mmCIF file with all atom_site columns, C-alpha atoms and ligand atoms in Angstrom:
data_model
loop_
_atom_site.group_PDB
_atom_site.id
_atom_site.type_symbol
_atom_site.label_atom_id
_atom_site.label_alt_id
_atom_site.label_comp_id
_atom_site.label_asym_id
_atom_site.label_entity_id
_atom_site.label_seq_id
_atom_site.pdbx_PDB_ins_code
_atom_site.Cartn_x
_atom_site.Cartn_y
_atom_site.Cartn_z
_atom_site.occupancy
_atom_site.B_iso_or_equiv
_atom_site.pdbx_formal_charge
_atom_site.auth_seq_id
_atom_site.auth_comp_id
_atom_site.auth_asym_id
_atom_site.auth_atom_id
_atom_site.pdbx_PDB_model_num
ATOM   1   C CA  . MET A 1 1   ? 155.625 120.313 89.973 1.00 95.00 ? 1   MET A CA  1
ATOM   2   C CA  . VAL A 1 2   ? 153.795 119.453 86.756 1.00 98.00 ? 2   VAL A CA  1
ATOM   3   C CA  . ASN A 1 3   ? 154.551 121.789 83.855 1.00 98.00 ? 3   ASN A CA  1
ATOM   4   C CA  . VAL A 1 4   ? 151.897 122.416 81.224 1.00 98.00 ? 4   VAL A CA  1
ATOM   5   C CA  . ALA A 1 5   ? 152.593 124.609 78.182 1.00 99.00 ? 5   ALA A CA  1
ATOM   6   C CA  . VAL A 1 6   ? 149.839 126.072 76.031 1.00 99.00 ? 6   VAL A CA  1
ATOM   7   C CA  . VAL A 1 7   ? 151.389 127.084 72.706 1.00 99.00 ? 7   VAL A CA  1
ATOM   8   C CA  . PHE A 1 8   ? 149.070 128.894 70.344 1.00 99.00 ? 8   PHE A CA  1
ATOM   9   C CA  . HIS A 1 9   ? 148.579 131.296 67.466 1.00 99.00 ? 9   HIS A CA  1
ATOM   10  C CA  . SER A 1 10  ? 145.722 133.734 67.232 1.00 98.00 ? 10  SER A CA  1
ATOM   11  C CA  . GLY A 1 11  ? 145.240 136.247 64.432 1.00 98.00 ? 11  GLY A CA  1
ATOM   12  C CA  . PHE A 1 12  ? 142.239 138.087 65.859 1.00 98.00 ? 12  PHE A CA  1
ATOM   13  C CA  . GLY A 1 13  ? 142.099 137.091 69.516 1.00 98.00 ? 13  GLY A CA  1
ATOM   14  C CA  . HIS A 1 14  ? 139.636 134.177 69.515 1.00 98.00 ? 14  HIS A CA  1
ATOM   15  C CA  . THR A 1 15  ? 142.178 131.401 69.950 1.00 98.00 ? 15  THR A CA  1
ATOM   16  C CA  . LYS A 1 16  ? 144.102 133.487 72.493 1.00 98.00 ? 16  LYS A CA  1
ATOM   17  C CA  . ALA A 1 17  ? 140.956 133.882 74.616 1.00 98.00 ? 17  ALA A CA  1
ATOM   18  C CA  . LEU A 1 18  ? 140.344 130.142 74.330 1.00 99.00 ? 18  LEU A CA  1
ATOM   19  C CA  . ALA A 1 19  ? 143.981 129.440 75.251 1.00 99.00 ? 19  ALA A CA  1
ATOM   20  C CA  . GLU A 1 20  ? 143.453 131.444 78.446 1.00 98.00 ? 20  GLU A CA  1
ATOM   21  C CA  . SER A 1 21  ? 140.539 129.168 79.344 1.00 99.00 ? 21  SER A CA  1
ATOM   22  C CA  . VAL A 1 22  ? 142.619 126.070 78.606 1.00 99.00 ? 22  VAL A CA  1
ATOM   23  C CA  . ALA A 1 23  ? 145.315 127.472 80.920 1.00 98.00 ? 23  ALA A CA  1
ATOM   24  C CA  . ALA A 1 24  ? 142.747 128.295 83.634 1.00 98.00 ? 24  ALA A CA  1
ATOM   25  C CA  . GLY A 1 25  ? 141.456 124.729 83.478 1.00 98.00 ? 25  GLY A CA  1
ATOM   26  C CA  . ALA A 1 26  ? 144.971 123.342 83.879 1.00 98.00 ? 26  ALA A CA  1
ATOM   27  C CA  . ARG A 1 27  ? 145.664 125.688 86.808 1.00 98.00 ? 27  ARG A CA  1
ATOM   28  C CA  . SER A 1 28  ? 142.423 124.591 88.502 1.00 98.00 ? 28  SER A CA  1
ATOM   29  C CA  . VAL A 1 29  ? 144.028 121.219 89.178 1.00 98.00 ? 29  VAL A CA  1
ATOM   30  C CA  . GLY A 1 30  ? 146.074 122.828 91.956 1.00 96.00 ? 30  GLY A CA  1
ATOM   31  C CA  . ASN A 1 31  ? 149.280 124.531 93.014 1.00 94.00 ? 31  ASN A CA  1
ATOM   32  C CA  . SER A 1 32  ? 151.334 121.605 91.799 1.00 94.00 ? 32  SER A CA  1
ATOM   33  C CA  . VAL A 1 33  ? 150.523 122.610 88.196 1.00 98.00 ? 33  VAL A CA  1
ATOM   34  C CA  . ASN A 1 34  ? 152.581 125.349 86.560 1.00 98.00 ? 34  ASN A CA  1
ATOM   35  C CA  . VAL A 1 35  ? 151.163 126.698 83.278 1.00 98.00 ? 35  VAL A CA  1
ATOM   36  C CA  . ALA A 1 36  ? 153.107 128.596 80.600 1.00 98.00 ? 36  ALA A CA  1
ATOM   37  C CA  . MET A 1 37  ? 151.165 130.484 77.931 1.00 98.00 ? 37  MET A CA  1
ATOM   38  C CA  . ILE A 1 38  ? 153.376 130.677 74.845 1.00 98.00 ? 38  ILE A CA  1
ATOM   39  C CA  . PRO A 1 39  ? 152.323 132.501 71.662 1.00 98.00 ? 39  PRO A CA  1
ATOM   40  C CA  . VAL A 1 40  ? 154.002 130.778 68.693 1.00 98.00 ? 40  VAL A CA  1
ATOM   41  C CA  . ALA A 1 41  ? 155.951 133.979 67.988 1.00 98.00 ? 41  ALA A CA  1
ATOM   42  C CA  . GLU A 1 42  ? 157.736 133.456 71.330 1.00 98.00 ? 42  GLU A CA  1
ATOM   43  C CA  . ALA A 1 43  ? 158.247 129.692 70.985 1.00 98.00 ? 43  ALA A CA  1
ATOM   44  C CA  . GLU A 1 44  ? 161.849 129.890 69.821 1.00 97.00 ? 44  GLU A CA  1
ATOM   45  C CA  . ALA A 1 45  ? 162.873 132.242 72.636 1.00 98.00 ? 45  ALA A CA  1
ATOM   46  C CA  . ARG A 1 46  ? 160.928 130.181 75.164 1.00 98.00 ? 46  ARG A CA  1
ATOM   47  C CA  . GLY A 1 47  ? 161.938 126.786 73.812 1.00 98.00 ? 47  GLY A CA  1
ATOM   48  C CA  . GLU A 1 48  ? 163.236 125.642 77.205 1.00 98.00 ? 48  GLU A CA  1
ATOM   49  C CA  . GLU A 1 49  ? 159.759 126.042 78.685 1.00 98.00 ? 49  GLU A CA  1
ATOM   50  C CA  . LEU A 1 50  ? 158.457 123.712 76.012 1.00 98.00 ? 50  LEU A CA  1
ATOM   51  C CA  . ASP A 1 51  ? 161.289 121.252 76.601 1.00 98.00 ? 51  ASP A CA  1
ATOM   52  C CA  . ARG A 1 52  ? 160.617 120.983 80.322 1.00 98.00 ? 52  ARG A CA  1
ATOM   53  C CA  . ALA A 1 53  ? 156.832 120.748 79.929 1.00 98.00 ? 53  ALA A CA  1
ATOM   54  C CA  . ASP A 1 54  ? 155.205 117.482 80.928 1.00 98.00 ? 54  ASP A CA  1
ATOM   55  C CA  . ALA A 1 55  ? 152.290 118.356 78.645 1.00 98.00 ? 55  ALA A CA  1
ATOM   56  C CA  . ILE A 1 56  ? 152.018 120.616 75.614 1.00 99.00 ? 56  ILE A CA  1
ATOM   57  C CA  . ILE A 1 57  ? 148.608 121.776 74.423 1.00 99.00 ? 57  ILE A CA  1
ATOM   58  C CA  . PHE A 1 58  ? 148.608 123.112 70.856 1.00 99.00 ? 58  PHE A CA  1
ATOM   59  C CA  . GLY A 1 59  ? 146.091 125.765 69.750 1.00 99.00 ? 59  GLY A CA  1
ATOM   60  C CA  . SER A 1 60  ? 145.516 127.202 66.282 1.00 99.00 ? 60  SER A CA  1
ATOM   61  C CA  . PRO A 1 61  ? 142.612 128.904 64.561 1.00 98.00 ? 61  PRO A CA  1
ATOM   62  C CA  . THR A 1 62  ? 141.297 127.077 61.521 1.00 98.00 ? 62  THR A CA  1
ATOM   63  C CA  . TYR A 1 63  ? 142.443 129.006 58.472 1.00 98.00 ? 63  TYR A CA  1
ATOM   64  C CA  . MET A 1 64  ? 141.539 127.603 55.052 1.00 98.00 ? 64  MET A CA  1
ATOM   65  C CA  . GLY A 1 65  ? 140.731 124.242 56.569 1.00 98.00 ? 65  GLY A CA  1
ATOM   66  C CA  . GLY A 1 66  ? 143.902 123.752 58.570 1.00 98.00 ? 66  GLY A CA  1
ATOM   67  C CA  . VAL A 1 67  ? 146.342 125.382 60.971 1.00 99.00 ? 67  VAL A CA  1
ATOM   68  C CA  . SER A 1 68  ? 147.285 129.010 60.345 1.00 99.00 ? 68  SER A CA  1
ATOM   69  C CA  . ALA A 1 69  ? 150.483 129.857 58.458 1.00 98.00 ? 69  ALA A CA  1
ATOM   70  C CA  . GLU A 1 70  ? 152.022 131.166 61.685 1.00 98.00 ? 70  GLU A CA  1
ATOM   71  C CA  . PHE A 1 71  ? 151.250 127.932 63.469 1.00 99.00 ? 71  PHE A CA  1
ATOM   72  C CA  . ALA A 1 72  ? 152.623 125.944 60.513 1.00 98.00 ? 72  ALA A CA  1
ATOM   73  C CA  . LYS A 1 73  ? 155.882 127.895 60.828 1.00 98.00 ? 73  LYS A CA  1
ATOM   74  C CA  . PHE A 1 74  ? 156.082 126.905 64.493 1.00 98.00 ? 74  PHE A CA  1
ATOM   75  C CA  . LYS A 1 75  ? 155.226 123.304 63.548 1.00 98.00 ? 75  LYS A CA  1
ATOM   76  C CA  . ASP A 1 76  ? 158.182 123.153 61.180 1.00 98.00 ? 76  ASP A CA  1
ATOM   77  C CA  . TRP A 1 77  ? 160.455 124.782 63.761 1.00 98.00 ? 77  TRP A CA  1
ATOM   78  C CA  . THR A 1 78  ? 159.693 121.858 66.104 1.00 98.00 ? 78  THR A CA  1
ATOM   79  C CA  . ALA A 1 79  ? 161.646 119.577 63.743 1.00 98.00 ? 79  ALA A CA  1
ATOM   80  C CA  . LYS A 1 80  ? 164.704 120.671 65.735 1.00 95.00 ? 80  LYS A CA  1
ATOM   81  C CA  . ARG A 1 81  ? 163.145 118.969 68.767 1.00 98.00 ? 81  ARG A CA  1
ATOM   82  C CA  . TRP A 1 82  ? 162.085 115.979 66.659 1.00 98.00 ? 82  TRP A CA  1
ATOM   83  C CA  . TYR A 1 83  ? 165.688 115.130 65.752 1.00 97.00 ? 83  TYR A CA  1
ATOM   84  C CA  . ALA A 1 84  ? 166.546 114.854 69.430 1.00 96.00 ? 84  ALA A CA  1
ATOM   85  C CA  . ASP A 1 85  ? 163.327 113.076 70.500 1.00 98.00 ? 85  ASP A CA  1
ATOM   86  C CA  . ALA A 1 86  ? 163.062 115.987 72.941 1.00 98.00 ? 86  ALA A CA  1
ATOM   87  C CA  . TRP A 1 87  ? 159.277 115.817 73.313 1.00 98.00 ? 87  TRP A CA  1
ATOM   88  C CA  . LYS A 1 88  ? 158.908 112.029 73.201 1.00 98.00 ? 88  LYS A CA  1
ATOM   89  C CA  . ASP A 1 89  ? 156.372 110.660 75.737 1.00 97.00 ? 89  ASP A CA  1
ATOM   90  C CA  . LYS A 1 90  ? 155.117 114.117 76.726 1.00 98.00 ? 90  LYS A CA  1
ATOM   91  C CA  . ILE A 1 91  ? 151.342 114.439 76.953 1.00 98.00 ? 91  ILE A CA  1
ATOM   92  C CA  . ALA A 1 92  ? 149.793 116.425 74.078 1.00 99.00 ? 92  ALA A CA  1
ATOM   93  C CA  . SER A 1 93  ? 146.408 117.799 73.143 1.00 99.00 ? 93  SER A CA  1
ATOM   94  C CA  . GLY A 1 94  ? 144.897 120.527 70.996 1.00 99.00 ? 94  GLY A CA  1
ATOM   95  C CA  . PHE A 1 95  ? 142.140 123.009 70.341 1.00 99.00 ? 95  PHE A CA  1
ATOM   96  C CA  . THR A 1 96  ? 140.883 125.210 67.531 1.00 99.00 ? 96  THR A CA  1
ATOM   97  C CA  . SER A 1 97  ? 138.248 127.776 66.627 1.00 98.00 ? 97  SER A CA  1
ATOM   98  C CA  . SER A 1 98  ? 136.544 128.670 63.397 1.00 98.00 ? 98  SER A CA  1
ATOM   99  C CA  . ALA A 1 99  ? 133.662 130.753 62.123 1.00 98.00 ? 99  ALA A CA  1
ATOM   100 C CA  . SER A 1 100 ? 131.595 128.018 60.483 1.00 98.00 ? 100 SER A CA  1
ATOM   101 C CA  . TRP A 1 101 ? 129.965 125.213 62.435 1.00 96.00 ? 101 TRP A CA  1
ATOM   102 C CA  . SER A 1 102 ? 132.125 122.665 60.730 1.00 97.00 ? 102 SER A CA  1
ATOM   103 C CA  . GLY A 1 103 ? 134.588 124.925 58.918 1.00 98.00 ? 103 GLY A CA  1
ATOM   104 C CA  . ASP A 1 104 ? 136.835 121.834 58.651 1.00 98.00 ? 104 ASP A CA  1
ATOM   105 C CA  . LYS A 1 105 ? 138.030 122.230 62.231 1.00 98.00 ? 105 LYS A CA  1
ATOM   106 C CA  . LEU A 1 106 ? 138.689 118.482 62.439 1.00 98.00 ? 106 LEU A CA  1
ATOM   107 C CA  . SER A 1 107 ? 141.342 118.897 59.782 1.00 98.00 ? 107 SER A CA  1
ATOM   108 C CA  . THR A 1 108 ? 143.138 121.375 62.068 1.00 99.00 ? 108 THR A CA  1
ATOM   109 C CA  . LEU A 1 109 ? 142.927 119.083 65.089 1.00 99.00 ? 109 LEU A CA  1
ATOM   110 C CA  . ASN A 1 110 ? 144.181 116.200 62.976 1.00 98.00 ? 110 ASN A CA  1
ATOM   111 C CA  . GLN A 1 111 ? 147.201 118.286 61.981 1.00 98.00 ? 111 GLN A CA  1
ATOM   112 C CA  . LEU A 1 112 ? 147.899 119.021 65.642 1.00 99.00 ? 112 LEU A CA  1
ATOM   113 C CA  . MET A 1 113 ? 147.518 115.342 66.517 1.00 99.00 ? 113 MET A CA  1
ATOM   114 C CA  . VAL A 1 114 ? 149.827 114.221 63.710 1.00 98.00 ? 114 VAL A CA  1
ATOM   115 C CA  . LEU A 1 115 ? 152.403 116.770 64.893 1.00 99.00 ? 115 LEU A CA  1
ATOM   116 C CA  . ALA A 1 116 ? 152.234 115.223 68.357 1.00 99.00 ? 116 ALA A CA  1
ATOM   117 C CA  . MET A 1 117 ? 152.448 111.693 66.940 1.00 98.00 ? 117 MET A CA  1
ATOM   118 C CA  . GLN A 1 118 ? 155.525 112.590 64.907 1.00 98.00 ? 118 GLN A CA  1
ATOM   119 C CA  . HIS A 1 119 ? 157.157 113.708 68.130 1.00 98.00 ? 119 HIS A CA  1
ATOM   120 C CA  . GLY A 1 120 ? 156.174 110.433 69.845 1.00 98.00 ? 120 GLY A CA  1
ATOM   121 C CA  . MET A 1 121 ? 153.932 112.310 72.251 1.00 98.00 ? 121 MET A CA  1
ATOM   122 C CA  . VAL A 1 122 ? 150.877 110.788 73.942 1.00 98.00 ? 122 VAL A CA  1
ATOM   123 C CA  . TRP A 1 123 ? 147.710 112.411 72.570 1.00 98.00 ? 123 TRP A CA  1
ATOM   124 C CA  . VAL A 1 124 ? 144.830 113.135 74.924 1.00 98.00 ? 124 VAL A CA  1
ATOM   125 C CA  . GLY A 1 125 ? 141.414 113.779 73.359 1.00 98.00 ? 125 GLY A CA  1
ATOM   126 C CA  . LEU A 1 126 ? 138.623 115.793 74.898 1.00 98.00 ? 126 LEU A CA  1
ATOM   127 C CA  . GLY A 1 127 ? 137.177 112.778 76.713 1.00 98.00 ? 127 GLY A CA  1
ATOM   128 C CA  . MET A 1 128 ? 133.684 114.202 76.777 1.00 98.00 ? 128 MET A CA  1
ATOM   129 C CA  . LYS A 1 129 ? 130.374 113.209 75.232 1.00 97.00 ? 129 LYS A CA  1
ATOM   130 C CA  . PRO A 1 130 ? 129.095 115.637 72.575 1.00 97.00 ? 130 PRO A CA  1
ATOM   131 C CA  . GLY A 1 131 ? 126.471 118.151 73.674 1.00 97.00 ? 131 GLY A CA  1
ATOM   132 C CA  . ASN A 1 132 ? 123.686 119.847 71.740 1.00 95.00 ? 132 ASN A CA  1
ATOM   133 C CA  . ASN A 1 133 ? 123.029 116.786 69.551 1.00 95.00 ? 133 ASN A CA  1
ATOM   134 C CA  . HIS A 1 134 ? 119.564 115.870 70.822 1.00 96.00 ? 134 HIS A CA  1
ATOM   135 C CA  . SER A 1 135 ? 116.139 117.496 71.090 1.00 96.00 ? 135 SER A CA  1
ATOM   136 C CA  . LYS A 1 136 ? 116.765 118.808 74.626 1.00 95.00 ? 136 LYS A CA  1
ATOM   137 C CA  . GLY A 1 137 ? 120.282 120.029 73.880 1.00 96.00 ? 137 GLY A CA  1
ATOM   138 C CA  . SER A 1 138 ? 121.305 123.674 73.715 1.00 96.00 ? 138 SER A CA  1
ATOM   139 C CA  . HIS A 1 139 ? 124.235 125.935 72.954 1.00 96.00 ? 139 HIS A CA  1
ATOM   140 C CA  . ASP A 1 140 ? 124.879 126.033 76.688 1.00 97.00 ? 140 ASP A CA  1
ATOM   141 C CA  . ASP A 1 141 ? 125.979 122.400 76.572 1.00 98.00 ? 141 ASP A CA  1
ATOM   142 C CA  . LEU A 1 142 ? 129.639 121.579 77.044 1.00 98.00 ? 142 LEU A CA  1
ATOM   143 C CA  . ASN A 1 143 ? 131.223 120.336 73.821 1.00 98.00 ? 143 ASN A CA  1
ATOM   144 C CA  . ARG A 1 144 ? 128.314 121.813 71.868 1.00 98.00 ? 144 ARG A CA  1
ATOM   145 C CA  . VAL A 1 145 ? 130.378 121.517 68.680 1.00 97.00 ? 145 VAL A CA  1
ATOM   146 C CA  . GLY A 1 146 ? 130.717 117.762 69.294 1.00 98.00 ? 146 GLY A CA  1
ATOM   147 C CA  . SER A 1 147 ? 134.434 117.019 69.083 1.00 98.00 ? 147 SER A CA  1
ATOM   148 C CA  . PHE A 1 148 ? 136.382 114.032 70.357 1.00 98.00 ? 148 PHE A CA  1
ATOM   149 C CA  . VAL A 1 149 ? 139.941 114.525 69.076 1.00 98.00 ? 149 VAL A CA  1
ATOM   150 C CA  . GLY A 1 150 ? 140.377 117.845 70.909 1.00 98.00 ? 150 GLY A CA  1
ATOM   151 C CA  . ALA A 1 151 ? 138.378 120.950 71.825 1.00 99.00 ? 151 ALA A CA  1
ATOM   152 C CA  . MET A 1 152 ? 136.544 123.049 69.240 1.00 98.00 ? 152 MET A CA  1
ATOM   153 C CA  . ALA A 1 153 ? 134.920 126.472 69.445 1.00 98.00 ? 153 ALA A CA  1
ATOM   154 C CA  . GLN A 1 154 ? 132.810 128.403 66.959 1.00 98.00 ? 154 GLN A CA  1
ATOM   155 C CA  . ALA A 1 155 ? 132.636 132.196 66.790 1.00 96.00 ? 155 ALA A CA  1
ATOM   156 C CA  . ASN A 1 156 ? 130.849 134.189 64.121 1.00 97.00 ? 156 ASN A CA  1
ATOM   157 C CA  . ALA A 1 157 ? 133.117 135.801 61.529 1.00 96.00 ? 157 ALA A CA  1
ATOM   158 C CA  . ASP A 1 158 ? 131.794 139.299 62.270 1.00 97.00 ? 158 ASP A CA  1
ATOM   159 C CA  . GLN A 1 159 ? 132.275 139.088 66.032 1.00 97.00 ? 159 GLN A CA  1
ATOM   160 C CA  . GLY A 1 160 ? 135.284 139.291 68.310 1.00 97.00 ? 160 GLY A CA  1
ATOM   161 C CA  . VAL A 1 161 ? 135.795 137.296 71.481 1.00 97.00 ? 161 VAL A CA  1
ATOM   162 C CA  . GLU A 1 162 ? 132.340 138.423 72.665 1.00 97.00 ? 162 GLU A CA  1
ATOM   163 C CA  . GLY A 1 163 ? 131.010 136.015 70.036 1.00 97.00 ? 163 GLY A CA  1
ATOM   164 C CA  . ILE A 1 164 ? 132.483 132.978 71.791 1.00 98.00 ? 164 ILE A CA  1
ATOM   165 C CA  . ALA A 1 165 ? 129.874 130.994 73.726 1.00 98.00 ? 165 ALA A CA  1
ATOM   166 C CA  . THR A 1 166 ? 130.351 130.555 77.474 1.00 98.00 ? 166 THR A CA  1
ATOM   167 C CA  . SER A 1 167 ? 130.037 126.808 76.886 1.00 98.00 ? 167 SER A CA  1
ATOM   168 C CA  . ASP A 1 168 ? 132.990 126.875 74.484 1.00 98.00 ? 168 ASP A CA  1
ATOM   169 C CA  . PHE A 1 169 ? 135.139 128.600 77.112 1.00 98.00 ? 169 PHE A CA  1
ATOM   170 C CA  . ALA A 1 170 ? 134.012 125.967 79.630 1.00 98.00 ? 170 ALA A CA  1
ATOM   171 C CA  . THR A 1 171 ? 134.839 123.184 77.165 1.00 98.00 ? 171 THR A CA  1
ATOM   172 C CA  . MET A 1 172 ? 138.357 124.610 76.809 1.00 99.00 ? 172 MET A CA  1
ATOM   173 C CA  . GLU A 1 173 ? 138.700 124.694 80.605 1.00 98.00 ? 173 GLU A CA  1
ATOM   174 C CA  . ALA A 1 174 ? 137.662 121.052 80.760 1.00 98.00 ? 174 ALA A CA  1
ATOM   175 C CA  . LEU A 1 175 ? 140.354 120.170 78.216 1.00 99.00 ? 175 LEU A CA  1
ATOM   176 C CA  . GLY A 1 176 ? 143.048 122.011 80.187 1.00 99.00 ? 176 GLY A CA  1
ATOM   177 C CA  . LYS A 1 177 ? 141.958 120.341 83.425 1.00 98.00 ? 177 LYS A CA  1
ATOM   178 C CA  . ARG A 1 178 ? 141.921 116.882 81.860 1.00 98.00 ? 178 ARG A CA  1
ATOM   179 C CA  . VAL A 1 179 ? 145.373 117.285 80.346 1.00 98.00 ? 179 VAL A CA  1
ATOM   180 C CA  . ALA A 1 180 ? 146.880 118.600 83.600 1.00 98.00 ? 180 ALA A CA  1
ATOM   181 C CA  . GLU A 1 181 ? 145.322 115.760 85.610 1.00 98.00 ? 181 GLU A CA  1
ATOM   182 C CA  . ILE A 1 182 ? 146.610 113.137 83.206 1.00 98.00 ? 182 ILE A CA  1
ATOM   183 C CA  . ALA A 1 183 ? 150.073 114.736 83.135 1.00 98.00 ? 183 ALA A CA  1
ATOM   184 C CA  . ARG A 1 184 ? 150.129 114.772 86.938 1.00 97.00 ? 184 ARG A CA  1
ATOM   185 C CA  . ARG A 1 185 ? 149.128 111.110 87.081 1.00 97.00 ? 185 ARG A CA  1
ATOM   186 C CA  . GLN A 1 186 ? 151.709 110.157 84.481 1.00 95.00 ? 186 GLN A CA  1
ATOM   187 C CA  . LYS A 1 187 ? 154.470 112.018 86.304 1.00 94.00 ? 187 LYS A CA  1
ATOM   188 C CA  . ALA A 1 188 ? 153.564 110.451 89.645 1.00 90.00 ? 188 ALA A CA  1
ATOM   189 C CA  . GLY A 1 189 ? 153.533 106.999 88.041 1.00 87.00 ? 189 GLY A CA  1
ATOM   190 C CA  . THR A 1 190 ? 156.906 107.571 86.416 1.00 86.00 ? 190 THR A CA  1
ATOM   191 C CA  . SER A 1 191 ? 158.413 108.658 89.761 1.00 83.00 ? 191 SER A CA  1
ATOM   192 C CA  . GLN A 1 192 ? 156.981 105.581 91.502 1.00 87.00 ? 192 GLN A CA  1
ATOM   193 C CA  . LEU A 1 193 ? 158.422 103.286 88.852 1.00 88.00 ? 193 LEU A CA  1
ATOM   194 C CA  . ALA A 1 194 ? 161.819 104.986 89.182 1.00 90.00 ? 194 ALA A CA  1
ATOM   195 C CA  . GLU A 1 195 ? 161.740 104.529 92.978 1.00 90.00 ? 195 GLU A CA  1
ATOM   196 C CA  . ALA A 1 196 ? 160.758 100.867 92.667 1.00 91.00 ? 196 ALA A CA  1
ATOM   197 C CA  . ALA A 1 197 ? 163.532 100.144 90.157 1.00 88.00 ? 197 ALA A CA  1
HETATM 198 C C1  . FMN B 2 .   ? 142.750 133.443 56.546 1.00 56.97 ? 1   FMN B C1  1
HETATM 199 C C2  . FMN B 2 .   ? 141.516 132.934 57.238 1.00 56.97 ? 1   FMN B C2  1
HETATM 200 C C3  . FMN B 2 .   ? 141.022 131.699 56.889 1.00 56.97 ? 1   FMN B C3  1
HETATM 201 C C4  . FMN B 2 .   ? 139.895 131.182 57.546 1.00 56.97 ? 1   FMN B C4  1
HETATM 202 N N1  . FMN B 2 .   ? 139.466 129.947 57.213 1.00 56.97 ? 1   FMN B N1  1
HETATM 203 C C5  . FMN B 2 .   ? 138.402 129.418 57.859 1.00 56.97 ? 1   FMN B C5  1
HETATM 204 C C6  . FMN B 2 .   ? 137.968 128.090 57.584 1.00 56.97 ? 1   FMN B C6  1
HETATM 205 O O1  . FMN B 2 .   ? 138.569 127.343 56.826 1.00 56.97 ? 1   FMN B O1  1
HETATM 206 N N2  . FMN B 2 .   ? 136.849 127.659 58.214 1.00 56.97 ? 1   FMN B N2  1
HETATM 207 C C7  . FMN B 2 .   ? 136.127 128.458 59.065 1.00 56.97 ? 1   FMN B C7  1
HETATM 208 O O2  . FMN B 2 .   ? 135.118 128.036 59.572 1.00 56.97 ? 1   FMN B O2  1
HETATM 209 N N3  . FMN B 2 .   ? 136.580 129.702 59.415 1.00 56.97 ? 1   FMN B N3  1
HETATM 210 C C8  . FMN B 2 .   ? 137.684 130.182 58.842 1.00 56.97 ? 1   FMN B C8  1
HETATM 211 N N4  . FMN B 2 .   ? 138.156 131.417 59.194 1.00 56.97 ? 1   FMN B N4  1
HETATM 212 C C9  . FMN B 2 .   ? 137.586 132.091 60.366 1.00 56.97 ? 1   FMN B C9  1
HETATM 213 C C10 . FMN B 2 .   ? 138.443 131.835 61.598 1.00 56.97 ? 1   FMN B C10 1
HETATM 214 O O3  . FMN B 2 .   ? 138.685 130.454 61.770 1.00 56.97 ? 1   FMN B O3  1
HETATM 215 C C11 . FMN B 2 .   ? 137.765 132.329 62.885 1.00 56.97 ? 1   FMN B C11 1
HETATM 216 O O4  . FMN B 2 .   ? 137.444 133.695 62.744 1.00 56.97 ? 1   FMN B O4  1
HETATM 217 C C12 . FMN B 2 .   ? 138.620 132.091 64.104 1.00 56.97 ? 1   FMN B C12 1
HETATM 218 O O5  . FMN B 2 .   ? 137.841 132.197 65.251 1.00 56.97 ? 1   FMN B O5  1
HETATM 219 C C13 . FMN B 2 .   ? 139.779 133.068 64.157 1.00 56.97 ? 1   FMN B C13 1
HETATM 220 O O6  . FMN B 2 .   ? 140.565 132.825 65.277 1.00 56.97 ? 1   FMN B O6  1
HETATM 221 P P1  . FMN B 2 .   ? 141.677 133.885 65.734 1.00 56.97 ? 1   FMN B P1  1
HETATM 222 O O7  . FMN B 2 .   ? 140.933 135.143 66.138 1.00 56.97 ? 1   FMN B O7  1
HETATM 223 O O8  . FMN B 2 .   ? 142.339 133.244 66.903 1.00 56.97 ? 1   FMN B O8  1
HETATM 224 O O9  . FMN B 2 .   ? 142.587 134.092 64.579 1.00 56.97 ? 1   FMN B O9  1
HETATM 225 C C14 . FMN B 2 .   ? 139.255 131.949 58.553 1.00 56.97 ? 1   FMN B C14 1
HETATM 226 C C15 . FMN B 2 .   ? 139.765 133.206 58.884 1.00 56.97 ? 1   FMN B C15 1
HETATM 227 C C16 . FMN B 2 .   ? 140.879 133.701 58.242 1.00 56.97 ? 1   FMN B C16 1
HETATM 228 C C17 . FMN B 2 .   ? 141.430 135.053 58.641 1.00 56.97 ? 1   FMN B C17 1
#
């Protein structure tokens, strides 16, 4: 069994809806993938699920050009795991949403990536060409926001989850699928190496 944890904060539901798509993408890899959806408020109580995860996907809205305060609190809580190298070599990735097209979402993803690097995790980017960056492109394109480091979504400030484009949900699914596939491959490779040793 491959365990994938999606740990996220969402103030107004956008990032939660995106997290559900990330989880659906991971589950689409097959029955061998077990996905835990963990709001940051539950992270302490559900710490064991994070510890046994083969991959952790971090999700935060972009607030004031970075992760939300609630996510930052979780980030600092992970220092307990850092001391013990508890998450070393786990696969990691991340996603964010914001209202503006840029909105400094890259800053948020960079914070998530640095968090993973501090833990010695192995960061997986989106692995997808940008969409909607040429004359025949459209908002229906996957990765319409054009991110590489992780997955990004844009939703207008005056709309709820209905303001999230179908293509952004699909981009999140692609991220979840990619991370679960890579985690599965890594776990299989590790088992093979252990058998051969
Ligand atoms: C405190 C706060 C700060 C925000 N800062 C930004 C920002 O820096 N850039 C941006 O584009 N949108 C910003 N927004 C909009 C949110 O990123 C956007 O509405 C996001 O989809 C919210 O996700 P959530 O519903 O999961 O909280 C901000 C919203 C709030 C409440």
